[in-house]
Short mmCIF file of C-alpha atoms in Angstrom, two decimals:
data_model
loop_
_atom_site.label_atom_id
_atom_site.label_comp_id
_atom_site.label_asym_id
_atom_site.label_seq_id
_atom_site.Cartn_x
_atom_site.Cartn_y
_atom_site.Cartn_z
CA MET A 1 20.46 0.56 -14.37
CA ASP A 2 21.22 0.38 -18.05
CA ARG A 3 19.78 -1.41 -21.08
CA ILE A 4 21.67 -4.64 -20.36
CA ASP A 5 20.49 -4.76 -16.75
CA ARG A 6 16.93 -4.36 -18.01
CA LYS A 7 17.47 -7.21 -20.48
CA ILE A 8 18.75 -9.40 -17.64
CA LEU A 9 15.68 -8.60 -15.56
CA ALA A 10 13.33 -9.19 -18.48
CA GLU A 11 14.84 -12.61 -19.18
CA LEU A 12 14.71 -13.63 -15.52
CA GLN A 13 11.07 -12.55 -15.25
CA LYS A 14 10.28 -14.89 -18.12
CA ASP A 15 12.33 -17.76 -16.70
CA GLY A 16 13.87 -17.53 -13.24
CA ARG A 17 15.51 -20.93 -13.69
CA LEU A 18 17.96 -19.76 -16.35
CA SER A 19 21.54 -20.65 -15.62
CA VAL A 20 23.99 -17.75 -15.66
CA THR A 21 25.44 -19.23 -18.85
CA GLU A 22 22.04 -19.23 -20.58
CA LEU A 23 21.29 -15.75 -19.27
CA ALA A 24 24.62 -14.39 -20.52
CA ASP A 25 23.95 -15.86 -23.95
CA ARG A 26 20.46 -14.33 -24.14
CA VAL A 27 21.61 -10.84 -23.18
CA GLY A 28 24.81 -10.89 -25.23
CA LEU A 29 27.41 -10.90 -22.45
CA SER A 30 30.20 -13.23 -21.47
CA LEU A 31 29.78 -15.23 -18.28
CA SER A 32 31.78 -13.11 -15.80
CA PRO A 33 30.23 -9.70 -16.62
CA CYS A 34 26.76 -11.26 -16.60
CA HIS A 35 27.40 -12.85 -13.21
CA ARG A 36 28.69 -9.55 -11.78
CA ARG A 37 25.62 -7.69 -13.05
CA LEU A 38 23.30 -10.36 -11.69
CA LYS A 39 24.91 -10.18 -8.24
CA ALA A 40 24.71 -6.37 -8.30
CA LEU A 41 20.98 -6.53 -9.20
CA GLU A 42 20.42 -8.92 -6.28
CA GLU A 43 22.42 -6.77 -3.85
CA THR A 44 20.62 -3.55 -4.79
CA GLY A 45 17.25 -5.23 -4.32
CA ALA A 46 16.13 -5.08 -7.94
CA ILE A 47 15.82 -8.88 -7.74
CA LEU A 48 13.89 -9.84 -4.63
CA GLY A 49 14.29 -13.60 -4.98
CA TYR A 50 13.55 -16.67 -7.06
CA HIS A 51 10.61 -18.99 -6.59
CA ALA A 52 8.33 -21.49 -8.29
CA ARG A 53 4.83 -20.36 -9.24
CA LEU A 54 2.35 -22.93 -7.94
CA ALA A 55 -1.15 -23.72 -9.14
CA PRO A 56 -3.52 -23.20 -6.18
CA SER A 57 -5.99 -25.76 -7.55
CA ALA A 58 -3.26 -28.44 -7.65
CA LEU A 59 -2.86 -27.87 -3.91
CA GLY A 60 -6.60 -28.09 -3.23
CA LEU A 61 -7.00 -24.32 -2.89
CA ASN A 62 -9.97 -23.81 -5.18
CA PHE A 63 -11.43 -20.75 -3.48
CA ALA A 64 -10.15 -17.16 -3.48
CA ALA A 65 -11.52 -14.03 -1.85
CA LEU A 66 -10.55 -10.41 -1.48
CA VAL A 67 -11.05 -9.09 2.03
CA PHE A 68 -11.14 -5.36 2.74
CA VAL A 69 -10.15 -4.37 6.27
CA THR A 70 -10.80 -1.12 8.10
CA LEU A 71 -8.93 -0.63 11.36
CA ARG A 72 -10.10 1.15 14.51
CA GLU A 73 -6.73 2.88 14.93
CA VAL A 74 -4.06 3.54 12.33
CA THR A 75 -1.26 4.60 14.64
CA ARG A 76 2.13 2.88 14.64
CA GLN A 77 1.73 0.11 17.22
CA PRO A 78 -1.82 -1.00 16.35
CA VAL A 79 -0.83 -1.15 12.66
CA ALA A 80 2.32 -3.13 13.51
CA ASP A 81 0.30 -5.56 15.65
CA PHE A 82 -2.27 -6.00 12.88
CA GLU A 83 0.41 -6.66 10.26
CA ALA A 84 2.16 -9.15 12.57
CA ALA A 85 -1.14 -11.01 13.00
CA LEU A 86 -1.58 -11.17 9.21
CA ALA A 87 1.84 -12.76 8.84
CA GLU A 88 0.66 -15.66 11.02
CA ILE A 89 -2.19 -16.64 8.66
CA PRO A 90 -0.79 -18.66 5.73
CA GLN A 91 -4.01 -18.45 3.72
CA ILE A 92 -3.37 -14.72 3.26
CA VAL A 93 -1.17 -14.85 0.17
CA GLU A 94 -1.00 -11.10 -0.37
CA ALA A 95 -1.78 -8.10 1.80
CA GLN A 96 -1.65 -4.48 0.76
CA ARG A 97 -1.95 -1.37 2.91
CA LEU A 98 -4.08 1.24 1.18
CA PHE A 99 -4.54 4.98 1.39
CA GLY A 100 -8.05 5.93 2.45
CA ASP A 101 -10.83 3.57 3.42
CA PRO A 102 -10.47 0.61 3.64
CA ASP A 103 -7.03 0.37 5.19
CA TYR A 104 -6.00 -3.03 3.79
CA LEU A 105 -6.73 -5.41 0.94
CA LEU A 106 -6.09 -9.08 1.67
CA HIS A 107 -5.91 -11.82 -0.96
CA VAL A 108 -7.03 -15.04 0.70
CA VAL A 109 -7.05 -18.62 -0.60
CA ALA A 110 -8.90 -21.57 0.89
CA LYS A 111 -10.02 -25.08 0.05
CA ASP A 112 -13.64 -24.05 -0.38
CA LEU A 113 -16.34 -21.70 0.92
CA PRO A 114 -16.76 -23.47 4.29
CA ALA A 115 -12.98 -23.32 4.86
CA PHE A 116 -12.99 -19.61 4.02
CA GLN A 117 -15.95 -19.01 6.34
CA LYS A 118 -14.12 -20.77 9.18
CA LEU A 119 -10.98 -18.71 8.54
CA TYR A 120 -13.06 -15.53 8.38
CA ASP A 121 -15.06 -16.27 11.54
CA GLU A 122 -12.25 -17.70 13.67
CA GLN A 123 -9.15 -15.83 12.57
CA LEU A 124 -9.83 -12.68 10.58
CA THR A 125 -12.51 -11.35 12.92
CA SER A 126 -10.27 -11.93 15.94
CA ILE A 127 -7.27 -9.94 14.68
CA PRO A 128 -6.64 -7.03 17.05
CA ASN A 129 -7.80 -3.56 16.01
CA VAL A 130 -10.18 -4.69 13.24
CA LYS A 131 -13.17 -2.39 12.95
CA ARG A 132 -14.77 -3.80 9.79
CA LEU A 133 -14.25 -6.63 7.32
CA SER A 134 -15.83 -6.81 3.91
CA SER A 135 -15.16 -9.56 1.42
CA THR A 136 -15.87 -10.40 -2.16
CA LEU A 137 -15.33 -13.67 -3.96
CA VAL A 138 -12.95 -14.06 -6.87
CA MET A 139 -14.84 -15.41 -9.87
CA LYS A 140 -11.89 -15.76 -12.23
CA GLU A 141 -8.21 -14.82 -12.44
CA VAL A 142 -7.92 -12.60 -15.51
CA ILE A 143 -4.38 -11.25 -15.09
CA GLN A 144 -2.07 -12.92 -12.64
CA ASP A 145 1.65 -12.48 -11.97
CA ARG A 146 2.07 -10.18 -14.95
CA LEU A 147 5.65 -9.39 -15.81
CA LEU A 148 6.74 -5.89 -14.89
CA PRO A 149 7.25 -3.56 -17.87
CA MET A 150 10.89 -3.12 -18.73
#
């Protein structure tokens, strides 16, 4: 990856809706070389995809919590089963496996506190292999979707 590839990535992080023509102009390339580089960045996995960033509150999701999960077993199949169960819960918008204790950090959104409590009581506590759940409420988003340093 060279300087031009990094410029392409930086521009797309700022605005993923750029046309290839606009992108080429911003990074100082003609259309064909820019398109080839863009395709190569997609194929190598440097670009994971394109999406719209939505405002949770506009969708009625005014509540956010961080849930820490400790598992009973951290061997291959129980971990795979746990992760598959997470994938079935749309209110979990991000999940990270951690080193040490706890084993996972879940970012959960909900309509409000009662909706979160219902999700917690009915779904999170019933996921296989969960030993302990601990949650904390998000007071305010300070840094969100920060662009990666180029």
